[in-house]
Tab-separated table of C-alpha atoms (C1' of nucleotides) in Angstrom:
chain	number	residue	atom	x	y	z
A	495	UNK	CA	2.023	4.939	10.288
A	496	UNK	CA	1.207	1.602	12.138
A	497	UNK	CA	-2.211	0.473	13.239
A	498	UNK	CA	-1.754	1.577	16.917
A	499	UNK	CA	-1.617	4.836	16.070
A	500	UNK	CA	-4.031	4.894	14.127
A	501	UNK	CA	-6.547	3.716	16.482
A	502	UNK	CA	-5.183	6.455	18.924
A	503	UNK	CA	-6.490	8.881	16.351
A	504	UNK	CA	-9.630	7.455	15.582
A	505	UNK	CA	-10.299	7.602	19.300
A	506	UNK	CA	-9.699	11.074	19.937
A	507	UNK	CA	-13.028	11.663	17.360
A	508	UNK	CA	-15.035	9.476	20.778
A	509	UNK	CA	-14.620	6.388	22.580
A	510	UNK	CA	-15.155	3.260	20.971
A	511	UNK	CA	-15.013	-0.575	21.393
A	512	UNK	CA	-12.520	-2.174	18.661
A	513	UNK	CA	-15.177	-3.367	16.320
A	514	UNK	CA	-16.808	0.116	16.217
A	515	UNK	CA	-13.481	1.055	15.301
A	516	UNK	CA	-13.449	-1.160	12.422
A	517	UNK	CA	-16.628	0.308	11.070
A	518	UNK	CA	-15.477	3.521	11.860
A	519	UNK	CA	-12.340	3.599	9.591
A	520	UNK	CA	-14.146	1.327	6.971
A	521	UNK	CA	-17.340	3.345	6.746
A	522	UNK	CA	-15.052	6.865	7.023
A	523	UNK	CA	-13.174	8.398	4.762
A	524	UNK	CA	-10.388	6.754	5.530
A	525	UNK	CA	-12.284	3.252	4.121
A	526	UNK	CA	-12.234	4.229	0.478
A	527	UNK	CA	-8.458	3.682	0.338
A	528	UNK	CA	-7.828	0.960	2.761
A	529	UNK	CA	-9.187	-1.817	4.787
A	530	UNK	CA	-8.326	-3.119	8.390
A	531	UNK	CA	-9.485	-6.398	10.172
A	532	UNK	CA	-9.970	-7.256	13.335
A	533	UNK	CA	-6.666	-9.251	13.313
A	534	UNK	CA	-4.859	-6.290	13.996
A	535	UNK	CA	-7.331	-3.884	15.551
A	536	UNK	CA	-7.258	-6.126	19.310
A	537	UNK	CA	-4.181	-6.183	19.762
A	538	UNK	CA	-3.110	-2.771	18.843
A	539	UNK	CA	-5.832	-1.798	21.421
A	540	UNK	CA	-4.641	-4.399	24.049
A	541	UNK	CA	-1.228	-2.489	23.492
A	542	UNK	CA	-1.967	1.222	23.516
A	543	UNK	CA	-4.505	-0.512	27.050
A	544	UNK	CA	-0.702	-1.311	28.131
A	545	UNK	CA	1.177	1.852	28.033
A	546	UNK	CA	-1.936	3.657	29.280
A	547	UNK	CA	-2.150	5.182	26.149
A	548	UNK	CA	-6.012	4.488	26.172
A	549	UNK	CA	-8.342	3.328	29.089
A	550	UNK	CA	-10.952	0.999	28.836
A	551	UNK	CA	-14.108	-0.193	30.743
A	552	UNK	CA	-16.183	-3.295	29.685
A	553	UNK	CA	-19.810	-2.724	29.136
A	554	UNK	CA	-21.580	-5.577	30.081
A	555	UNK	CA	-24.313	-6.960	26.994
A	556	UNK	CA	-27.071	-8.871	27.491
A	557	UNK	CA	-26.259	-12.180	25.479
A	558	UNK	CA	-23.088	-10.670	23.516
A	559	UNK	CA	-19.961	-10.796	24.947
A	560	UNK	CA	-18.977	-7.687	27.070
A	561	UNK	CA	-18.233	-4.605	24.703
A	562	UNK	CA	-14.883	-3.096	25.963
A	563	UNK	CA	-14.848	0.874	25.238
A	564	UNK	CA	-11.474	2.315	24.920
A	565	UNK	CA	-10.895	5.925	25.332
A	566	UNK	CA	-7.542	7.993	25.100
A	567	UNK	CA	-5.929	9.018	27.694
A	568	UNK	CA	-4.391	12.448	28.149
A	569	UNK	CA	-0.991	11.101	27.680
A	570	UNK	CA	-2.293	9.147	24.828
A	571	UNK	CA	-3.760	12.963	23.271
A	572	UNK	CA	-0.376	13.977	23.597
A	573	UNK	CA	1.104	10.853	22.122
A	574	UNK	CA	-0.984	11.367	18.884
A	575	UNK	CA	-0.187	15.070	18.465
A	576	UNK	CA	3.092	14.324	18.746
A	577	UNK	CA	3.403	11.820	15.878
A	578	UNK	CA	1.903	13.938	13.759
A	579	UNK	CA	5.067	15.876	14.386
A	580	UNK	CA	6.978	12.966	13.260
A	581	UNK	CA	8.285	12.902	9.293
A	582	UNK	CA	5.675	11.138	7.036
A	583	UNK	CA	6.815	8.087	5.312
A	584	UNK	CA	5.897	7.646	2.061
A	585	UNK	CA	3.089	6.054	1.152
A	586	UNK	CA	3.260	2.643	0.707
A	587	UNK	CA	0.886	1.491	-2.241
A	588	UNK	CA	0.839	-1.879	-3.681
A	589	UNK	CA	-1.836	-2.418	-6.752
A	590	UNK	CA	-2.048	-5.317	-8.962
A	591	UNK	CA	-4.429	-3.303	-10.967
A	592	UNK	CA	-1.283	-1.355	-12.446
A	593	UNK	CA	1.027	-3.944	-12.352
A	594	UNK	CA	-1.166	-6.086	-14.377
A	595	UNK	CA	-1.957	-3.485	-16.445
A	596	UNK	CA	2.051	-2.956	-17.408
A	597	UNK	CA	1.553	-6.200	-19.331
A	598	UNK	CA	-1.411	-5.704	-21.017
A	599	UNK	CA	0.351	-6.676	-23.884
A	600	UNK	CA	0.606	-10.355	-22.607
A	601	UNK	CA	-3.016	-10.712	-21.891
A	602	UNK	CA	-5.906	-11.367	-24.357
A	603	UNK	CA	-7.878	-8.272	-25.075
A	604	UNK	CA	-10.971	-9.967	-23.615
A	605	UNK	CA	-9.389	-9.731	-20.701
A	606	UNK	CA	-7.982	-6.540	-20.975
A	607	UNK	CA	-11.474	-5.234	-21.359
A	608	UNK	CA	-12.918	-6.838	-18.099
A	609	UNK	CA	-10.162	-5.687	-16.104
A	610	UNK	CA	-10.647	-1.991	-17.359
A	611	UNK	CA	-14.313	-2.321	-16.807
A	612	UNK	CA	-14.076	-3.990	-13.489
A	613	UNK	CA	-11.346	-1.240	-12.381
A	614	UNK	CA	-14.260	1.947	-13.609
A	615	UNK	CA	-16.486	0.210	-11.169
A	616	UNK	CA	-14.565	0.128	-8.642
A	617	UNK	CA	-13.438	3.674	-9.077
A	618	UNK	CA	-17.141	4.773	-9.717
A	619	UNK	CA	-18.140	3.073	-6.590
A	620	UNK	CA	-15.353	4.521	-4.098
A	621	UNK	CA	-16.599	8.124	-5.864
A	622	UNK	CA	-20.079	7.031	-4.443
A	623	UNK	CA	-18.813	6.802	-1.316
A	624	UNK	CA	-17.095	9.708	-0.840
A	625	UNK	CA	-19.662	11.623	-2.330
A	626	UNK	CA	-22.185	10.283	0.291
A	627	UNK	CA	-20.121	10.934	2.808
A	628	UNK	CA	-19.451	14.689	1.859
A	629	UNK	CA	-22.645	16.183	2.838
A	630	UNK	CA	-22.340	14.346	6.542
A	631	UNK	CA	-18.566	16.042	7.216
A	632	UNK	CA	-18.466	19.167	8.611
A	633	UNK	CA	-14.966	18.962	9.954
A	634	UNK	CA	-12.492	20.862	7.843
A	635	UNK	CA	-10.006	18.058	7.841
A	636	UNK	CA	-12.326	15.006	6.556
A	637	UNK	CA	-13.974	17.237	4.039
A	638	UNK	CA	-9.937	17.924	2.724
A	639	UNK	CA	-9.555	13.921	2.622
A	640	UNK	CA	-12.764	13.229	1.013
A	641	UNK	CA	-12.051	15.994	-1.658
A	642	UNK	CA	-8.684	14.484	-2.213
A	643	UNK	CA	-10.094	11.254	-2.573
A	644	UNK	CA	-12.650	12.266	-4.968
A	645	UNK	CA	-10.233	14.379	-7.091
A	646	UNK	CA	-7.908	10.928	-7.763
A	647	UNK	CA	-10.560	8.790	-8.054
A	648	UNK	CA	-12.293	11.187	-10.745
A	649	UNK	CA	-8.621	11.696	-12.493
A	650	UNK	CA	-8.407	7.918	-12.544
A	651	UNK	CA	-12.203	7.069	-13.618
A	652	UNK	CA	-11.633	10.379	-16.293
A	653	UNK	CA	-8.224	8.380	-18.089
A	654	UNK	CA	-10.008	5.038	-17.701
A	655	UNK	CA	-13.333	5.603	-19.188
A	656	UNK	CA	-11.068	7.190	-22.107
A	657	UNK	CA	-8.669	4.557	-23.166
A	658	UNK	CA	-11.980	2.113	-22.564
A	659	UNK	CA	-13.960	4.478	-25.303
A	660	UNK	CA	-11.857	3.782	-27.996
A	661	UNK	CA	-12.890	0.140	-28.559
A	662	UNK	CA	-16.396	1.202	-28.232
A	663	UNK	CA	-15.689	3.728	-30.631
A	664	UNK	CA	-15.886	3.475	-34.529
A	665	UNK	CA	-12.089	4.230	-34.478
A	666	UNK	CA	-11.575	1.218	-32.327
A	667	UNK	CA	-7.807	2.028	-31.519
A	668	UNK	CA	-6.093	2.711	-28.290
A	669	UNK	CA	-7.150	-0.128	-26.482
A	670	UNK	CA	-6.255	-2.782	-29.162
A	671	UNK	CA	-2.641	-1.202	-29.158
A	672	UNK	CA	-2.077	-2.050	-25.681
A	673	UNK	CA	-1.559	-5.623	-27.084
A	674	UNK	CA	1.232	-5.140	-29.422
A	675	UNK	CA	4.223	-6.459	-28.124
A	676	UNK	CA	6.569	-4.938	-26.026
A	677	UNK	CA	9.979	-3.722	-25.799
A	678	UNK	CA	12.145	-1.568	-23.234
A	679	UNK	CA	13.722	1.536	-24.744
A	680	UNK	CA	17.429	0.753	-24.322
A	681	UNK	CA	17.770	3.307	-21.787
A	682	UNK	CA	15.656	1.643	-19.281
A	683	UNK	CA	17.895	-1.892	-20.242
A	684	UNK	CA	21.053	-1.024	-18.677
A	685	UNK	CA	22.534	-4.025	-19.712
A	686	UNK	CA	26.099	-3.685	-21.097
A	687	UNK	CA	25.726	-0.026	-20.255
A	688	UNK	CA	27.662	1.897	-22.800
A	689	UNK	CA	28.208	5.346	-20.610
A	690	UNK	CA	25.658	6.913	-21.707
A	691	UNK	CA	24.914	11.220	-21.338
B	1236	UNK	CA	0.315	-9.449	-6.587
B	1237	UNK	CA	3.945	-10.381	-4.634
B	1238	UNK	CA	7.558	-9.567	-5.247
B	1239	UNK	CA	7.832	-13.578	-6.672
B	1240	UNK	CA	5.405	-12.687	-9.597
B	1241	UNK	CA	6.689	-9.102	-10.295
B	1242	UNK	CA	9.873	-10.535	-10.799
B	1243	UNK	CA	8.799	-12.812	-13.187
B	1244	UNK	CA	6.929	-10.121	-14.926
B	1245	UNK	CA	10.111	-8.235	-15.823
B	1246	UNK	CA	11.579	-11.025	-16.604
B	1247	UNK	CA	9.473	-11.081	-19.726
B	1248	UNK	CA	10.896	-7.855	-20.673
B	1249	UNK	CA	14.482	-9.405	-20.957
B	1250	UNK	CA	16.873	-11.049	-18.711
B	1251	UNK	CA	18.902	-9.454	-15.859
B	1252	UNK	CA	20.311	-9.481	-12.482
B	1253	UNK	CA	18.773	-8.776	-9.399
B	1254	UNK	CA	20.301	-5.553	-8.802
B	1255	UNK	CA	19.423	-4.679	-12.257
B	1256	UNK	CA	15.772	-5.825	-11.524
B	1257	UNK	CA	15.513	-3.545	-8.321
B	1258	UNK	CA	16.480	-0.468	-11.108
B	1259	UNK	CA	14.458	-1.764	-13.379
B	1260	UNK	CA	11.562	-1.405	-10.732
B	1261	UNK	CA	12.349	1.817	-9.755
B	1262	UNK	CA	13.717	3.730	-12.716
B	1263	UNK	CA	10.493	2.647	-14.388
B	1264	UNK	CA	6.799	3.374	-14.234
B	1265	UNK	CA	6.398	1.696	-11.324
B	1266	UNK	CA	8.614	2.649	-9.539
B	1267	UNK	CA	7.278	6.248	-9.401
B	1268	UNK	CA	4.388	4.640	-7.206
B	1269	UNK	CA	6.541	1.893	-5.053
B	1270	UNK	CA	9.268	0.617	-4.117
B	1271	UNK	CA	11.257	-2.784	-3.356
B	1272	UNK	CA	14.427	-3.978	-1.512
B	1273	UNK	CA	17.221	-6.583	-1.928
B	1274	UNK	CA	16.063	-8.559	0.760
B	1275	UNK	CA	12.945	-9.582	-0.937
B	1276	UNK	CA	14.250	-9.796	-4.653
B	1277	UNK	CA	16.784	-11.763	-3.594
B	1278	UNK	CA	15.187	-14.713	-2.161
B	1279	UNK	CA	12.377	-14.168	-4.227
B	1280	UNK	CA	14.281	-15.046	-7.830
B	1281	UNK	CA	15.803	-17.733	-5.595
B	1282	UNK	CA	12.671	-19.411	-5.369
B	1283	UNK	CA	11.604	-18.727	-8.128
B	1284	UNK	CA	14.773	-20.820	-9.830
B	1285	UNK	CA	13.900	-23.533	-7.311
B	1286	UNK	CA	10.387	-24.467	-9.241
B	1287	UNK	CA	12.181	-24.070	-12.747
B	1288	UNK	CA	10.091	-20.571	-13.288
B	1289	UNK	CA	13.863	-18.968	-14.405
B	1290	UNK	CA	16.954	-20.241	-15.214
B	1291	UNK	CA	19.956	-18.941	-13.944
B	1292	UNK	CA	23.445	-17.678	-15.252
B	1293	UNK	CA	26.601	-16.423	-13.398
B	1294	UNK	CA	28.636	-13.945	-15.322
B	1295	UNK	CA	31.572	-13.770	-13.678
B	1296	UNK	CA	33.251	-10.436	-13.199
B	1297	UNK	CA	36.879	-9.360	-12.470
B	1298	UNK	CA	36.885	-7.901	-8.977
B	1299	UNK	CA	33.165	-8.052	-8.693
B	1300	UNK	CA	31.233	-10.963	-7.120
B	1301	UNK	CA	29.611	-13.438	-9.856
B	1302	UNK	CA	26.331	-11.269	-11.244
B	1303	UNK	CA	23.622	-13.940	-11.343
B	1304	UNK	CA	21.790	-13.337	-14.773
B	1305	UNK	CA	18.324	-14.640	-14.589
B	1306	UNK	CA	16.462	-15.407	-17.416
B	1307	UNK	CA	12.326	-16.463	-17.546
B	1308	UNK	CA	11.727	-20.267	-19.040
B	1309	UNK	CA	8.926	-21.456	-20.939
B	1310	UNK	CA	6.978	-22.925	-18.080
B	1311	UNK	CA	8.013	-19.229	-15.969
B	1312	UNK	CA	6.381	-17.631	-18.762
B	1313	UNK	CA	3.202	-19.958	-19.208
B	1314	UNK	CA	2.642	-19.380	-15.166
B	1315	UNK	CA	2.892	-15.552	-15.636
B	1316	UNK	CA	0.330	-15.285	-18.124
B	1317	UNK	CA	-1.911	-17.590	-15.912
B	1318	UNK	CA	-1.453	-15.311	-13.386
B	1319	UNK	CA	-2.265	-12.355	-15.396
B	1320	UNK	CA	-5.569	-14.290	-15.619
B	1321	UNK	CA	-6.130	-14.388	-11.808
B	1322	UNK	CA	-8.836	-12.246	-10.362
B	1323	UNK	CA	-6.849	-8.638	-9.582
B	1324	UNK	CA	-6.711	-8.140	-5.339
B	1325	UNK	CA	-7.678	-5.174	-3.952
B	1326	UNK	CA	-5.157	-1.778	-4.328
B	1327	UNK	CA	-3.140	-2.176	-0.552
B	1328	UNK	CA	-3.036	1.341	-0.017
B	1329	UNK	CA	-1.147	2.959	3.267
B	1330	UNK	CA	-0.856	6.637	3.459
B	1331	UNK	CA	0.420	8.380	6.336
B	1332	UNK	CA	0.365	11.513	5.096
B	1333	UNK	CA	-3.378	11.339	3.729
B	1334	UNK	CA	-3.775	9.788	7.544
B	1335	UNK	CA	-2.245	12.608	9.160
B	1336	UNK	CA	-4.318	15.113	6.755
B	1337	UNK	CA	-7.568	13.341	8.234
B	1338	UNK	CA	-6.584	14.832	11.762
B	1339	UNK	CA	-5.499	18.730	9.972
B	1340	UNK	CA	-7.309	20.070	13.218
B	1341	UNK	CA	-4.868	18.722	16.040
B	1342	UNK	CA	-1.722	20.471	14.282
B	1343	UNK	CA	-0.383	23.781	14.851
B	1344	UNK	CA	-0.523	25.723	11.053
B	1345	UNK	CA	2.796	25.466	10.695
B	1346	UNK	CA	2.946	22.023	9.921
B	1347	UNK	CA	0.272	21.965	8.077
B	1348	UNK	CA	1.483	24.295	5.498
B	1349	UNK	CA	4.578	22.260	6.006
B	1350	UNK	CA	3.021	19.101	5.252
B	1351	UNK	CA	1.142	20.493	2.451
B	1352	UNK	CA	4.576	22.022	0.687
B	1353	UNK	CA	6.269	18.273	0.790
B	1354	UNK	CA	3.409	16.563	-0.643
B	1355	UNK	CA	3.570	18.754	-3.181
B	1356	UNK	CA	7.138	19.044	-4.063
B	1357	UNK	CA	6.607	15.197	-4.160
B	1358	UNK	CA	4.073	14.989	-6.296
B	1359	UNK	CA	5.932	16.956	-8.594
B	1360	UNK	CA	8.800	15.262	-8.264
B	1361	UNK	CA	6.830	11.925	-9.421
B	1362	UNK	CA	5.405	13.976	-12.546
B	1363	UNK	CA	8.601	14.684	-13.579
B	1364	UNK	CA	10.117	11.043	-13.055
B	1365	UNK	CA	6.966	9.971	-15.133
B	1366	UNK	CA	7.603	12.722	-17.846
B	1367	UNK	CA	10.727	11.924	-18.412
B	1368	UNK	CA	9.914	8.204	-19.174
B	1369	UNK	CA	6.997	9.417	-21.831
B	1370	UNK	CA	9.344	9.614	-24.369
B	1371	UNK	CA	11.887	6.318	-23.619
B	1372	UNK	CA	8.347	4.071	-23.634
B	1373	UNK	CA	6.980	2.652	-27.069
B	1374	UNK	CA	5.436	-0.113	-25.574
B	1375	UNK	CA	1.637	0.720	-25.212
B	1376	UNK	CA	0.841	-1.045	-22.002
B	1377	UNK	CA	3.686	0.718	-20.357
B	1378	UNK	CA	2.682	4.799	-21.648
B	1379	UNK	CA	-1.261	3.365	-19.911
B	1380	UNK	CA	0.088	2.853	-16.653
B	1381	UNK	CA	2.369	6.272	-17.100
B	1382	UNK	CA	-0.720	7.840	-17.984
B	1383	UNK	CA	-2.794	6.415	-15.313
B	1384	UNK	CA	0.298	7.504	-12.677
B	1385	UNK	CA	0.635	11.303	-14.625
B	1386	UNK	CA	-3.730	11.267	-14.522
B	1387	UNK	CA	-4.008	11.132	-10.510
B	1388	UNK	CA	-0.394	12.848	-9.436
B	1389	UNK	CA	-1.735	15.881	-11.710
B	1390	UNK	CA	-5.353	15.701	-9.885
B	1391	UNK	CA	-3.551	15.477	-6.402
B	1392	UNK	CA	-1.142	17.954	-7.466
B	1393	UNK	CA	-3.965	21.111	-8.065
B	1394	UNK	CA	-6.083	19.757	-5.684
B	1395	UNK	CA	-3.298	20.456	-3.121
B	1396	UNK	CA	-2.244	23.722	-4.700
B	1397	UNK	CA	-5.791	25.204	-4.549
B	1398	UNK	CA	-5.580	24.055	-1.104
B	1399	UNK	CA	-2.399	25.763	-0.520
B	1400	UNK	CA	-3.384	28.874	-2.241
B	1401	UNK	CA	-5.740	29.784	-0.032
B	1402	UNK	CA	-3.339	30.518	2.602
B	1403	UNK	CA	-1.552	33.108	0.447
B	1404	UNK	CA	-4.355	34.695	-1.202
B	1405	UNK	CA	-5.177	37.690	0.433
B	1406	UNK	CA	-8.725	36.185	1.571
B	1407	UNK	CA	-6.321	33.746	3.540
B	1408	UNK	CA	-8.738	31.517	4.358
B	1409	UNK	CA	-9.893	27.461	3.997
B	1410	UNK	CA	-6.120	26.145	5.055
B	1411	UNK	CA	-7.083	27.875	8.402
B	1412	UNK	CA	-10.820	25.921	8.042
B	1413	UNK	CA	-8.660	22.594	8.692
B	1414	UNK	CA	-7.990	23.832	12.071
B	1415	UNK	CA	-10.643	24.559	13.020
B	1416	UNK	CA	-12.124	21.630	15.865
B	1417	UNK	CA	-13.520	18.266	14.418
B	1418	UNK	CA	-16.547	16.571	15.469
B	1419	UNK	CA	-18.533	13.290	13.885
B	1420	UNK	CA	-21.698	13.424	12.079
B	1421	UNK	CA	-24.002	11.597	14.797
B	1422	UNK	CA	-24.219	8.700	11.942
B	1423	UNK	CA	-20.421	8.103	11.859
B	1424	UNK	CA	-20.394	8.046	15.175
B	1425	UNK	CA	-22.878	4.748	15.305
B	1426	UNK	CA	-22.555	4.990	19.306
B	1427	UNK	CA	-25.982	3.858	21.077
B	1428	UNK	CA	-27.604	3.772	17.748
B	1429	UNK	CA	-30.709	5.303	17.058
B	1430	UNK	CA	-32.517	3.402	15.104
B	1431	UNK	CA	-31.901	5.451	12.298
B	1432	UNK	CA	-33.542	5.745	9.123
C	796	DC	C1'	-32.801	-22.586	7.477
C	797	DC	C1'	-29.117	-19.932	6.686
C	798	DC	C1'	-26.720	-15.797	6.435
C	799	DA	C1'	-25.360	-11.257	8.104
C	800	DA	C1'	-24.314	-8.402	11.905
C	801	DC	C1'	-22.754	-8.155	16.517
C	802	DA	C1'	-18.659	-9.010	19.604
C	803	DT	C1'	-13.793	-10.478	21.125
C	804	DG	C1'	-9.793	-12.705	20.891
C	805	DT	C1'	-5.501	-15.931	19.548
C	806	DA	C1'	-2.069	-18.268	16.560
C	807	DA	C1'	-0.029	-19.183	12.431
C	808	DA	C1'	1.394	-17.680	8.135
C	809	DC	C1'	2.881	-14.126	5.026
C	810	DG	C1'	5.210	-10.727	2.717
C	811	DG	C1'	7.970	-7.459	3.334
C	812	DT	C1'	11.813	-4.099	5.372
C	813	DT	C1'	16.021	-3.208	7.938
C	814	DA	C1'	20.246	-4.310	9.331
C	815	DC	C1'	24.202	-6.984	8.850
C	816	DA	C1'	28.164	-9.150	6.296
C	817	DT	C1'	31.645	-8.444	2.488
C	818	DG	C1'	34.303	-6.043	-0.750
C	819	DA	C1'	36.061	-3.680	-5.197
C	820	DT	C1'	35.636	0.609	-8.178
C	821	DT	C1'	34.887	5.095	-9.544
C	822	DA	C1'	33.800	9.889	-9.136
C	823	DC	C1'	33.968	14.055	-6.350
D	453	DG	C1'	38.894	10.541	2.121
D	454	DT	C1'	34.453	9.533	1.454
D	455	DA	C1'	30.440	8.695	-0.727
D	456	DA	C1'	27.982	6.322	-4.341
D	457	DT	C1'	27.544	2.402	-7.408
D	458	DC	C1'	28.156	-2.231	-8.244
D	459	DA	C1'	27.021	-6.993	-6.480
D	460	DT	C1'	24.917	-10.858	-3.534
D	461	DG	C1'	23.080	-12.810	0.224
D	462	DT	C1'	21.136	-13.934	5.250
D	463	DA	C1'	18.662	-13.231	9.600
D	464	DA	C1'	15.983	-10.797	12.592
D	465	DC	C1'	12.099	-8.250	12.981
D	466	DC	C1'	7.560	-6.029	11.947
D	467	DG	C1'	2.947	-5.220	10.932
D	468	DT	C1'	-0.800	-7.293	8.979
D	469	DT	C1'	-3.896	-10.809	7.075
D	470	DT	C1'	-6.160	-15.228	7.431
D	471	DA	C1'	-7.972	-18.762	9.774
D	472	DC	C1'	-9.668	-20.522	13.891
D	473	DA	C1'	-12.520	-20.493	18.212
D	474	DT	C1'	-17.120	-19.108	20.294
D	475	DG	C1'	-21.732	-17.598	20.656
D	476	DT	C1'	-26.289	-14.628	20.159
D	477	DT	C1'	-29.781	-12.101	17.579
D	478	DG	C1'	-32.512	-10.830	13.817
D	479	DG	C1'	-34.060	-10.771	9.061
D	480	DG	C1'	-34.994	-12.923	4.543
DNA sequence: CCCAACATGTAAACGGTTACATGATTAC
DNA sequence: GTAATCATGTAACCGTTTACATGTTGGG
């Protein structure tokens, strides 16, 4: 789901200029998974302006530049119900976080153990968020997207906190074993593949 | 974190091809969470062989076109580690379907519940995948970042299903809460602000 | 005094996907 | 016969980020 449409949704919750739309998805629920600058949010406005998707009258500022309101459109309501008709892609997630993580075994455990810790904040934070944001959604559908939110976020912060325990712990295991070298079970090689099954 | 580093990355785990790399990618933990085409890990090990990072072999093959083994050099592996050491980006997150979720209320029920039973079967689907590699992985860092992935699919997975449930339970209820009409908290909506506060 | 918030926009760069081009082999 | 797997690569396109350009207001 691009930008554009995006925007089209966000508008059918009330007009807005494009960098109330900014705040809007970053301050929302919608802001504790993703970002979006302004980069993108003009033109995709200028665009949806073009089809006549959304509408859009300036609102002259005193000293500020002119604040350009967009609303949708009826054909731009129907637009946006009907691409929620459309097949969802799947998501598209890209987190150096894990990747990094896959070679914790390459890393020294110093910095194994500020990565953890800065990755619980950042969970714990989002968690904030969401939770401040809960008792200021009555709509149905946010309160569904904050709760998922706050179920991964909880699952995530729950496993974290628990391989991160072990080196505080007397045991101090777990998070020392994440440095011993690595090697691929020959299944996942699948070099020289010898027909396996 | 781009394609050009993951490569590299995996190339620590032993040398191989790029097809071999995309499977590599895919068949393993992370590839329960993304995925990648030829047309970046192709030009991306290109590159990479252009600043010395990996060497390259071709294995020629009866019938087959030459299979260009790729293997990470000292100086490739020096400049991974480094950049194990650079500060970790933000997750780049893009969800239609928790997007689509956030605007329950403009969709007949139908496709809701529809919507709802994918995600699901998906989620289950990536459990599975991630189940099934428990077992191949010794490697510590690799069984974290399966835990991490079977942590938050398992949250999102009974988070969903309570969700779900509600529709068949006699009291039939909550799924039928998401369609119910949405409208901002007045300090989402940040229009002609109040000084609030 | 400087920084953050307000307000819009453009252009270049980036990182990636999709489609195209080519072609043999094996399993159903 | 036809689809999937093996195998590499290029080019066009796409959506987005980053940096640039411009300027005011208000608070620390």
């Amino acid at each position: 789901m691009d930008l554009r449409t995006i925007c089209l949704g966000l508008l059918t919750l009330g007009d807005r200029s494009g960098y109330e739309l900014k705040k809007l998805f970053e301050d929302g629920s919608l802001g504790s998974i993703a970002g979006v600058s302004f980069g993108a949010i003009y033109p995709a406005l200028g665009k949806l302006a073009n089809e006549g998707l959304v509408s859009c009258r300036a609102e002259a500022q005193k000293k500020r530049p002119d604040k350009k309101i967009y609303s949708i459109t009826p054909a731009g309501r129907a637009a946006f119900v009907e691409a929620l008709m459309d097949p969802v892609a799947e998501d598209r997630f890209r987190s150096t976080f894990i990747f990094v993580m896959y070679f914790a075994h390459l890393m020294p455990g110093e910095r194994l153990r500020e990565l953890l810790s800065e990755r619980i904040a950042s969970a714990e934070q989002r968690i904030a968020q969401l939770r401040a944001l809960e008792p200021l959604s009555t709509c149905p559908s946010h309160r569904f997207v904050i709760g998922l939110g706050l179920a991964t976020y909880t699952a995530e912060l729950t496993y974290l906190k628990r391989q991160r325990h072990s080196v505080e712990a007397p045991a101090k295991r777990r998070l020392d074993d994440l440095r011993e070298p690595c090697q691929l079970s020959p299944s996942l090689h699948g070099q020289a593949a010898g027909s396996s099954s």
